[in-house]
Amino acid sequence: MPADKKKTKHVISVAILEDNVPTLKGLCMELDKPDIGIVAAHDELKPFLDDVKRCQPEIAVVDLRIRTSDTGGGYEAIRALREISPQTRVIIYTAFEGLEHFHLGVNLGVKAFVSKHIHGVSVEKVIRIVSEGGTYYGDFMQQYLDKIKEMPQVAEMGETSTASRC
């Protein structure tokens, strides 16, 4: 087969922001695959954003708690990332398991939410799911929906009569 007819294998470009250096190294080792290319791996926000701007990765894996950030940590990173690389899909990888964190992440357009404490699905697998256009929220989505079901329903505004209308 001629060289120009060969199909090139898609390499998923990934940037990682994780302030725990051993965890960062572990993620890099886990993601050391022929079809995954780590284009940035940082424990600080500014160099991470500089590399995201330069590399425009397909996927970003972002921890929510970034000790070196002055303000919003991972949320600050996601907002800034959206400005400089809007096509990058974000995976939150965090120890924070509260539904408020999930809610904020979903509102920021995060495609996956992975808990560091629940080891059911590997980050590698979640990256592949997101790269193929999917989402992964694990148990968070069900917990979120259950919480919404518990909220009191708001009566429709203007409905004061049960009489039929024409």
Coordinates of N, CA, C and O in Angstrom, one line a residue:
M1 N 0.8 -1.2 0.0 CA 0.0 0.0 0.0 C 0.9 1.2 0.0 O 1.8 1.3 0.8
P2 N 0.6 2.2 -0.9 CA 1.4 3.4 -0.9 C 1.3 4.2 0.5 O 0.4 4.1 1.2
A3 N 2.4 4.9 0.7 CA 2.5 5.6 2.0 C 1.4 6.6 2.2 O 0.9 6.7 3.3
D4 N 0.9 7.2 1.2 CA -0.1 8.2 1.3 C -1.5 7.6 1.6 O -2.4 8.3 1.9
K5 N -1.6 6.3 1.3 CA -2.9 5.6 1.5 C -3.0 5.0 2.9 O -4.0 4.5 3.3
K6 N -1.9 4.9 3.6 CA -1.9 4.3 5.0 C -2.7 5.2 5.9 O -2.6 6.4 5.9
K7 N -3.5 4.5 6.7 CA -4.3 5.2 7.7 C -3.4 5.5 8.9 O -2.9 4.6 9.5
T8 N -3.4 6.8 9.3 CA -2.6 7.1 10.5 C -3.5 6.9 11.7 O -4.7 7.2 11.7
K9 N -2.9 6.4 12.8 CA -3.7 6.2 14.0 C -3.9 7.5 14.8 O -2.9 8.2 14.9
H10 N -5.1 7.7 15.2 CA -5.4 8.9 16.0 C -4.7 8.9 17.3 O -4.8 7.9 18.1
V11 N -4.0 9.9 17.7 CA -3.4 10.0 19.0 C -4.1 11.1 19.8 O -4.3 12.2 19.3
I12 N -4.6 10.7 20.9 CA -5.4 11.6 21.8 C -4.4 12.5 22.6 O -3.6 12.0 23.4
S13 N -4.5 13.8 22.3 CA -3.6 14.7 23.0 C -4.2 15.1 24.4 O -5.4 15.4 24.4
V14 N -3.4 15.0 25.4 CA -3.9 15.2 26.8 C -3.0 16.1 27.6 O -1.8 16.0 27.5
A15 N -3.7 17.1 28.3 CA -3.0 17.9 29.2 C -3.5 17.6 30.6 O -4.7 17.4 30.8
I16 N -2.6 17.6 31.6 CA -3.0 17.3 33.0 C -2.6 18.4 33.9 O -1.5 18.9 33.9
L17 N -3.5 18.7 34.8 CA -3.3 19.7 35.9 C -3.6 19.0 37.2 O -4.8 18.7 37.5
E18 N -2.6 18.6 37.9 CA -2.8 17.9 39.2 C -1.7 18.4 40.2 O -0.5 18.3 39.8
D19 N -2.1 19.0 41.3 CA -1.1 19.6 42.2 C -0.4 18.6 43.1 O 0.6 18.9 43.7
N20 N -0.8 17.3 43.2 CA -0.1 16.3 43.9 C 0.9 15.6 43.0 O 0.4 14.9 42.1
V21 N 2.1 15.9 43.2 CA 3.2 15.4 42.2 C 3.2 13.9 42.1 O 3.2 13.3 41.0
P22 N 3.1 13.1 43.2 CA 3.0 11.6 43.0 C 1.8 11.2 42.2 O 1.9 10.3 41.4
T23 N 0.6 11.8 42.4 CA -0.6 11.5 41.6 C -0.4 11.9 40.2 O -0.7 11.2 39.2
L24 N 0.3 13.1 39.9 CA 0.6 13.5 38.6 C 1.5 12.5 37.9 O 1.2 12.1 36.7
K25 N 2.5 12.0 38.5 CA 3.4 11.0 38.0 C 2.7 9.7 37.7 O 2.9 9.1 36.7
G26 N 1.8 9.3 38.6 CA 1.0 8.1 38.4 C 0.1 8.2 37.2 O 0.0 7.3 36.4
L27 N -0.6 9.4 37.0 CA -1.4 9.6 35.8 C -0.6 9.5 34.6 O -1.0 8.9 33.6
C28 N 0.6 10.1 34.6 CA 1.4 10.1 33.4 C 1.8 8.6 33.1 O 1.9 8.2 31.9
M29 N 2.1 7.8 34.1 CA 2.5 6.4 33.9 C 1.3 5.6 33.3 O 1.4 4.9 32.4
E30 N 0.1 5.9 33.9 CA -1.1 5.2 33.5 C -1.5 5.5 32.0 O -1.9 4.7 31.3
L31 N -1.2 6.7 31.6 CA -1.6 7.2 30.3 C -0.5 7.1 29.3 O -0.6 7.5 28.2
D32 N 0.6 6.4 29.6 CA 1.7 6.2 28.7 C 1.3 5.0 27.7 O 1.6 3.9 27.9
K33 N 0.5 5.4 26.7 CA 0.0 4.5 25.7 C 0.3 5.0 24.3 O 0.5 6.2 24.1
P34 N 0.5 4.1 23.4 CA 0.8 4.5 22.0 C -0.2 5.5 21.4 O 0.2 6.4 20.6
D35 N -1.5 5.4 21.8 CA -2.5 6.3 21.2 C -2.9 7.5 22.1 O -3.9 8.1 21.8
I36 N -2.1 7.7 23.2 CA -2.4 8.8 24.0 C -1.1 9.6 24.2 O 0.0 9.1 24.5
G37 N -1.1 10.9 23.8 CA 0.1 11.7 23.9 C -0.1 12.8 25.0 O -1.0 13.6 24.8
I38 N 0.7 12.8 26.0 CA 0.6 13.8 27.0 C 1.4 15.0 26.5 O 2.6 14.9 26.4
V39 N 0.7 16.1 26.3 CA 1.3 17.3 25.8 C 1.7 18.3 26.9 O 2.4 19.2 26.6
A40 N 1.1 18.1 28.1 CA 1.4 18.9 29.2 C 1.0 18.2 30.5 O 0.0 17.5 30.5
A41 N 1.9 18.3 31.5 CA 1.6 17.7 32.8 C 2.2 18.6 33.8 O 3.4 18.7 34.0
H42 N 1.3 19.3 34.5 CA 1.8 20.3 35.5 C 1.1 20.3 36.8 O -0.1 19.8 36.9
D43 N 1.8 20.8 37.8 CA 1.2 20.9 39.2 C 0.9 22.3 39.5 O 0.5 22.6 40.6
E44 N 1.1 23.2 38.6 CA 0.8 24.7 38.8 C -0.1 25.2 37.6 O 0.1 24.7 36.4
L45 N -0.9 26.1 37.9 CA -1.9 26.6 36.9 C -1.3 27.4 35.7 O -1.6 27.1 34.6
K46 N -0.4 28.3 36.0 CA 0.1 29.1 34.9 C 0.9 28.3 33.8 O 0.6 28.5 32.6
P47 N 1.8 27.5 34.1 CA 2.5 26.7 33.1 C 1.5 25.7 32.4 O 1.6 25.5 31.2
F48 N 0.5 25.2 33.1 CA -0.5 24.4 32.5 C -1.3 25.2 31.4 O -1.4 24.7 30.3
L49 N -1.7 26.4 31.7 CA -2.5 27.2 30.8 C -1.6 27.6 29.6 O -2.1 27.7 28.5
D50 N -0.3 27.9 29.9 CA 0.6 28.2 28.8 C 0.7 27.1 27.8 O 0.7 27.3 26.6
D51 N 0.8 25.9 28.3 CA 0.9 24.7 27.4 C -0.4 24.4 26.7 O -0.4 24.0 25.5
V52 N -1.5 24.6 27.4 CA -2.8 24.4 26.7 C -3.0 25.4 25.6 O -3.4 25.0 24.5
K53 N -2.6 26.6 25.8 CA -2.7 27.6 24.7 C -1.8 27.2 23.5 O -2.2 27.3 22.4
R54 N -0.6 26.7 23.8 CA 0.4 26.4 22.8 C -0.1 25.1 22.1 O 0.0 25.0 20.8
C55 N -0.5 24.1 22.8 CA -0.8 22.7 22.2 C -2.2 22.5 21.8 O -2.5 21.6 21.0
Q56 N -3.2 23.2 22.4 CA -4.6 23.0 22.1 C -5.0 21.5 22.2 O -5.4 20.9 21.2
P57 N -4.8 20.9 23.3 CA -5.1 19.5 23.5 C -6.6 19.1 23.3 O -7.5 19.9 23.4
E58 N -6.7 17.9 22.9 CA -8.1 17.3 22.7 C -8.8 17.2 24.1 O -10.0 17.5 24.2
I59 N -8.0 16.7 25.1 CA -8.6 16.4 26.4 C -7.7 17.1 27.5 O -6.5 17.1 27.4
A60 N -8.4 17.6 28.5 CA -7.6 18.1 29.7 C -8.2 17.4 30.9 O -9.4 17.3 31.1
V61 N -7.3 16.9 31.7 CA -7.6 16.2 33.0 C -7.3 17.2 34.1 O -6.1 17.6 34.2
V62 N -8.3 17.7 34.8 CA -8.1 18.8 35.8 C -8.5 18.4 37.2 O -9.6 18.0 37.4
D63 N -7.6 18.6 38.1 CA -7.9 18.4 39.6 C -8.6 19.7 40.0 O -8.3 20.8 39.5
L64 N -9.6 19.6 40.9 CA -10.3 20.8 41.4 C -9.5 21.6 42.4 O -9.6 22.8 42.5
R65 N -8.7 20.9 43.2 CA -8.0 21.7 44.2 C -6.5 21.9 43.8 O -5.8 20.9 43.6
I66 N -6.2 23.1 43.5 CA -4.9 23.4 43.0 C -4.3 24.4 44.1 O -4.7 25.6 44.1
R67 N -3.4 23.9 44.9 CA -2.9 24.8 46.0 C -2.1 26.0 45.5 O -2.0 27.0 46.2
T68 N -1.6 25.9 44.3 CA -0.8 27.1 43.8 C -1.6 28.2 43.2 O -1.1 29.2 42.7
S69 N -2.9 28.0 43.1 CA -3.8 28.9 42.5 C -4.3 29.9 43.6 O -4.6 29.6 44.7
D70 N -4.4 31.2 43.2 CA -4.8 32.2 44.1 C -6.3 32.2 44.3 O -6.8 32.6 45.4
T71 N -7.0 31.8 43.3 CA -8.5 31.9 43.4 C -9.2 30.6 43.3 O -9.2 29.8 44.2
G72 N -9.8 30.3 42.2 CA -10.7 29.2 42.0 C -10.1 27.8 41.7 O -10.9 26.9 41.4
G73 N -8.8 27.7 41.8 CA -8.3 26.3 41.6 C -8.6 25.8 40.2 O -8.5 26.4 39.2
G74 N -9.2 24.5 40.3 CA -9.5 23.8 39.0 C -10.6 24.5 38.3 O -10.6 24.5 37.0
Y75 N -11.6 25.2 39.0 CA -12.6 25.9 38.2 C -12.0 27.1 37.5 O -12.4 27.4 36.4
E76 N -11.0 27.8 38.1 CA -10.3 28.9 37.4 C -9.6 28.3 36.2 O -9.7 28.9 35.1
A77 N -9.0 27.2 36.3 CA -8.3 26.5 35.2 C -9.3 26.2 34.1 O -9.0 26.5 32.9
I78 N -10.4 25.7 34.4 CA -11.4 25.3 33.4 C -12.0 26.5 32.7 O -12.1 26.5 31.4
R79 N -12.3 27.6 33.4 CA -12.8 28.8 32.8 C -11.7 29.4 31.9 O -12.0 29.8 30.7
A80 N -10.5 29.5 32.3 CA -9.4 30.0 31.5 C -9.1 29.1 30.3 O -8.9 29.6 29.2
L81 N -9.2 27.8 30.5 CA -9.0 26.9 29.4 C -10.1 27.1 28.3 O -9.8 27.0 27.1
R82 N -11.3 27.3 28.7 CA -12.4 27.5 27.8 C -12.1 28.7 26.9 O -12.5 28.8 25.7
E83 N -11.4 29.7 27.5 CA -11.1 30.9 26.7 C -10.0 30.7 25.7 O -10.1 31.2 24.6
I84 N -9.0 29.9 26.1 CA -7.8 29.8 25.2 C -7.9 28.5 24.3 O -7.2 28.5 23.3
S85 N -8.7 27.6 24.6 CA -8.8 26.3 23.9 C -10.2 25.8 24.0 O -10.5 24.8 24.6
P86 N -11.2 26.5 23.4 CA -12.6 26.1 23.6 C -13.0 24.7 23.1 O -13.9 24.1 23.6
Q87 N -12.2 24.1 22.2 CA -12.5 22.8 21.7 C -12.0 21.7 22.6 O -12.4 20.5 22.5
T88 N -11.2 22.0 23.6 CA -10.6 21.0 24.5 C -11.7 20.5 25.5 O -12.5 21.3 26.1
R89 N -11.9 19.2 25.5 CA -12.9 18.6 26.4 C -12.3 18.3 27.8 O -11.2 17.8 27.8
V90 N -13.0 18.6 28.8 CA -12.4 18.6 30.2 C -13.0 17.4 31.0 O -14.2 17.1 31.0
I91 N -12.1 16.8 31.7 CA -12.4 15.7 32.6 C -11.9 16.2 34.0 O -10.8 16.6 34.2
I92 N -12.9 16.3 35.0 CA -12.5 16.6 36.3 C -12.0 15.3 37.0 O -12.8 14.3 37.0
Y93 N -10.9 15.4 37.6 CA -10.3 14.2 38.4 C -10.0 14.8 39.8 O -9.1 15.6 40.0
T94 N -10.9 14.4 40.8 CA -10.8 15.1 42.1 C -11.2 14.2 43.2 O -11.8 13.2 43.1
A95 N -10.8 14.6 44.4 CA -11.2 14.0 45.6 C -12.5 14.6 46.2 O -13.1 14.0 47.1
F96 N -12.9 15.7 45.6 CA -14.1 16.4 46.0 C -15.3 15.6 45.4 O -15.4 15.5 44.2
E97 N -16.2 15.1 46.3 CA -17.3 14.3 45.8 C -18.6 14.9 46.1 O -19.7 14.3 45.8
G98 N -18.7 16.2 46.5 CA -20.0 16.8 46.8 C -20.7 17.1 45.5 O -20.1 17.4 44.4
L99 N -22.0 17.1 45.5 CA -22.8 17.4 44.4 C -22.7 18.8 43.9 O -22.9 19.1 42.7
E100 N -22.3 19.7 44.8 CA -22.1 21.1 44.3 C -21.0 21.2 43.4 O -21.0 22.0 42.4
H101 N -19.9 20.4 43.6 CA -18.8 20.4 42.7 C -19.2 19.8 41.3 O -18.8 20.3 40.3
F102 N -20.0 18.7 41.4 CA -20.5 18.1 40.1 C -21.3 19.1 39.4 O -21.2 19.3 38.2
H103 N -22.2 19.8 40.1 CA -23.1 20.8 39.5 C -22.3 21.9 38.8 O -22.6 22.3 37.6
L104 N -21.3 22.5 39.5 CA -20.5 23.5 38.9 C -19.7 23.0 37.7 O -19.6 23.7 36.7
G105 N -19.2 21.8 37.8 CA -18.5 21.2 36.6 C -19.4 21.0 35.4 O -19.0 21.4 34.3
V106 N -20.6 20.5 35.6 CA -21.5 20.3 34.5 C -21.9 21.7 33.9 O -21.9 21.8 32.7
N107 N -22.1 22.7 34.7 CA -22.4 24.0 34.2 C -21.2 24.6 33.4 O -21.4 25.5 32.6
L108 N -20.0 24.2 33.7 CA -18.8 24.6 32.9 C -18.6 23.8 31.7 O -17.6 24.0 31.0
G109 N -19.5 22.8 31.4 CA -19.3 22.0 30.2 C -18.4 20.8 30.3 O -17.9 20.3 29.3
V110 N -18.1 20.4 31.6 CA -17.2 19.3 31.8 C -17.8 18.0 31.2 O -19.0 17.7 31.4
K111 N -17.0 17.2 30.5 CA -17.5 16.0 29.9 C -17.4 14.7 30.8 O -18.0 13.7 30.5
A112 N -16.6 14.8 31.8 CA -16.5 13.6 32.7 C -16.1 14.1 34.1 O -15.4 15.1 34.2
F113 N -16.5 13.3 35.1 CA -16.2 13.7 36.5 C -15.8 12.4 37.1 O -16.6 11.4 37.3
V114 N -14.5 12.3 37.5 CA -13.9 11.0 38.0 C -13.5 11.3 39.5 O -12.7 12.2 39.7
S115 N -13.9 10.4 40.4 CA -13.5 10.5 41.8 C -12.2 9.8 41.9 O -12.0 8.7 41.5
K116 N -11.3 10.4 42.7 CA -10.0 9.7 43.0 C -10.2 8.6 44.0 O -9.4 7.7 44.2
H117 N -11.4 8.6 44.7 CA -11.7 7.6 45.7 C -12.4 6.4 45.2 O -12.5 5.4 45.9
I118 N -13.0 6.5 44.1 CA -13.8 5.4 43.5 C -13.0 4.9 42.3 O -12.7 5.6 41.3
H119 N -12.5 3.6 42.4 CA -11.6 3.1 41.3 C -12.3 2.2 40.4 O -11.8 1.2 40.0
G120 N -13.5 2.5 40.0 CA -14.3 1.6 39.1 C -13.9 1.7 37.7 O -13.8 0.7 37.0
V121 N -13.6 2.9 37.2 CA -13.2 3.1 35.8 C -11.9 3.9 35.8 O -11.7 4.9 36.5
S122 N -10.9 3.4 35.0 CA -9.6 4.1 34.9 C -9.8 5.4 34.2 O -10.6 5.6 33.3
V123 N -8.9 6.3 34.5 CA -8.8 7.6 33.8 C -8.5 7.4 32.3 O -9.1 8.0 31.4
E124 N -7.7 6.4 32.0 CA -7.5 6.0 30.6 C -8.8 5.7 29.9 O -9.0 6.2 28.8
K125 N -9.6 4.9 30.5 CA -10.9 4.5 29.8 C -11.8 5.7 29.7 O -12.4 5.9 28.6
V126 N -11.8 6.6 30.7 CA -12.7 7.8 30.6 C -12.2 8.7 29.5 O -12.9 9.3 28.8
I127 N -10.8 8.9 29.4 CA -10.3 9.7 28.3 C -10.7 9.1 26.9 O -11.1 9.9 26.0
R128 N -10.8 7.8 26.8 CA -11.2 7.2 25.5 C -12.7 7.5 25.3 O -13.1 7.8 24.1
I129 N -13.5 7.4 26.3 CA -14.9 7.7 26.2 C -15.2 9.1 25.7 O -15.9 9.4 24.8
V130 N -14.5 10.0 26.4 CA -14.7 11.4 26.1 C -14.1 11.7 24.7 O -14.7 12.5 23.9
S131 N -13.0 11.1 24.3 CA -12.4 11.3 23.0 C -13.4 10.9 21.9 O -13.4 11.5 20.8
E132 N -14.2 9.9 22.2 CA -15.1 9.4 21.2 C -16.4 10.1 21.2 O -17.4 9.7 20.5
G133 N -16.5 11.2 22.0 CA -17.7 12.1 22.0 C -18.6 11.8 23.1 O -19.7 12.4 23.2
G134 N -18.3 10.9 24.0 CA -19.2 10.5 25.1 C -18.9 11.3 26.4 O -18.1 12.2 26.4
T135 N -19.7 11.0 27.4 CA -19.5 11.6 28.7 C -19.4 10.5 29.8 O -19.9 9.4 29.5
Y136 N -18.8 10.8 30.9 CA -18.8 9.9 32.0 C -18.9 10.6 33.3 O -18.1 11.5 33.6
Y137 N -20.0 10.3 34.0 CA -20.2 10.9 35.3 C -20.3 9.9 36.5 O -20.5 10.3 37.6
G138 N -20.1 8.7 36.2 CA -20.1 7.7 37.2 C -21.4 7.7 38.0 O -22.5 7.9 37.5
D139 N -21.3 7.6 39.3 CA -22.5 7.6 40.2 C -23.0 9.1 40.5 O -24.1 9.3 41.0
F140 N -22.2 10.1 40.1 CA -22.6 11.4 40.4 C -23.9 11.8 39.7 O -24.7 12.5 40.3
M141 N -24.1 11.4 38.4 CA -25.3 11.8 37.7 C -26.5 11.2 38.4 O -27.5 12.0 38.6
Q142 N -26.5 10.0 38.9 CA -27.7 9.4 39.5 C -27.9 10.2 40.9 O -29.1 10.5 41.2
Q143 N -26.9 10.4 41.6 CA -27.0 11.2 42.9 C -27.6 12.6 42.6 O -28.5 13.0 43.4
Y144 N -27.2 13.2 41.6 CA -27.6 14.5 41.2 C -29.1 14.5 40.9 O -29.9 15.3 41.3
L145 N -29.5 13.5 40.0 CA -30.9 13.4 39.7 C -31.8 13.0 40.9 O -32.9 13.6 41.0
D146 N -31.3 12.2 41.7 CA -32.0 11.9 43.0 C -32.2 13.1 43.8 O -33.3 13.3 44.4
K147 N -31.2 14.0 43.9 CA -31.3 15.2 44.7 C -32.4 16.1 44.1 O -33.2 16.7 44.8
I148 N -32.4 16.2 42.8 CA -33.4 17.1 42.1 C -34.8 16.6 42.4 O -35.7 17.3 42.6
K149 N -35.0 15.2 42.4 CA -36.3 14.7 42.6 C -36.8 15.0 44.0 O -38.0 15.1 44.2
E150 N -35.9 15.2 45.0 CA -36.3 15.5 46.3 C -36.7 17.0 46.5 O -37.3 17.3 47.5
M151 N -36.4 17.8 45.5 CA -36.7 19.3 45.6 C -38.2 19.4 45.5 O -38.9 18.8 44.7
P152 N -38.8 20.4 46.3 CA -40.2 20.6 46.1 C -40.5 21.2 44.7 O -39.8 21.9 44.2
Q153 N -41.7 20.7 44.2 CA -42.1 21.2 42.9 C -42.7 22.6 43.0 O -43.3 22.9 44.0
V154 N -42.4 23.3 42.0 CA -42.9 24.7 42.0 C -44.2 24.7 41.1 O -44.2 24.1 40.0
A155 N -45.3 25.2 41.7 CA -46.5 25.2 40.9 C -46.4 26.1 39.7 O -45.7 27.1 39.8
E156 N -47.1 25.8 38.7 CA -47.0 26.6 37.5 C -47.6 28.0 37.8 O -48.6 28.1 38.4
M157 N -46.9 29.0 37.3 CA -47.3 30.4 37.6 C -48.6 30.6 36.7 O -48.7 30.2 35.6
G158 N -49.5 31.3 37.4 CA -50.8 31.6 36.6 C -51.8 30.6 36.7 O -52.9 30.8 36.2
E159 N -51.5 29.4 37.2 CA -52.5 28.3 37.3 C -53.3 28.5 38.6 O -52.9 28.0 39.6
T160 N -54.5 29.1 38.5 CA -55.3 29.3 39.7 C -56.6 28.6 39.6 O -57.3 28.5 40.6
S161 N -56.9 28.0 38.4 CA -58.2 27.4 38.3 C -58.0 26.0 37.6 O -57.1 25.9 36.8
T162 N -58.9 25.1 37.9 CA -58.8 23.8 37.3 C -59.8 23.7 36.1 O -59.9 22.7 35.5
A163 N -60.5 24.8 35.8 CA -61.5 24.8 34.7 C -60.7 24.7 33.4 O -59.6 25.2 33.2
S164 N -61.3 24.0 32.4 CA -60.7 23.9 31.1 C -60.7 25.2 30.4 O -61.6 26.1 30.6
R165 N -59.7 25.4 29.5 CA -59.6 26.6 28.8 C -59.8 26.3 27.3 O -59.4 25.3 26.8
C166 N -60.3 27.3 26.5 CA -60.5 27.1 25.1 C -59.5 28.0 24.4 O -59.1 29.0 24.8

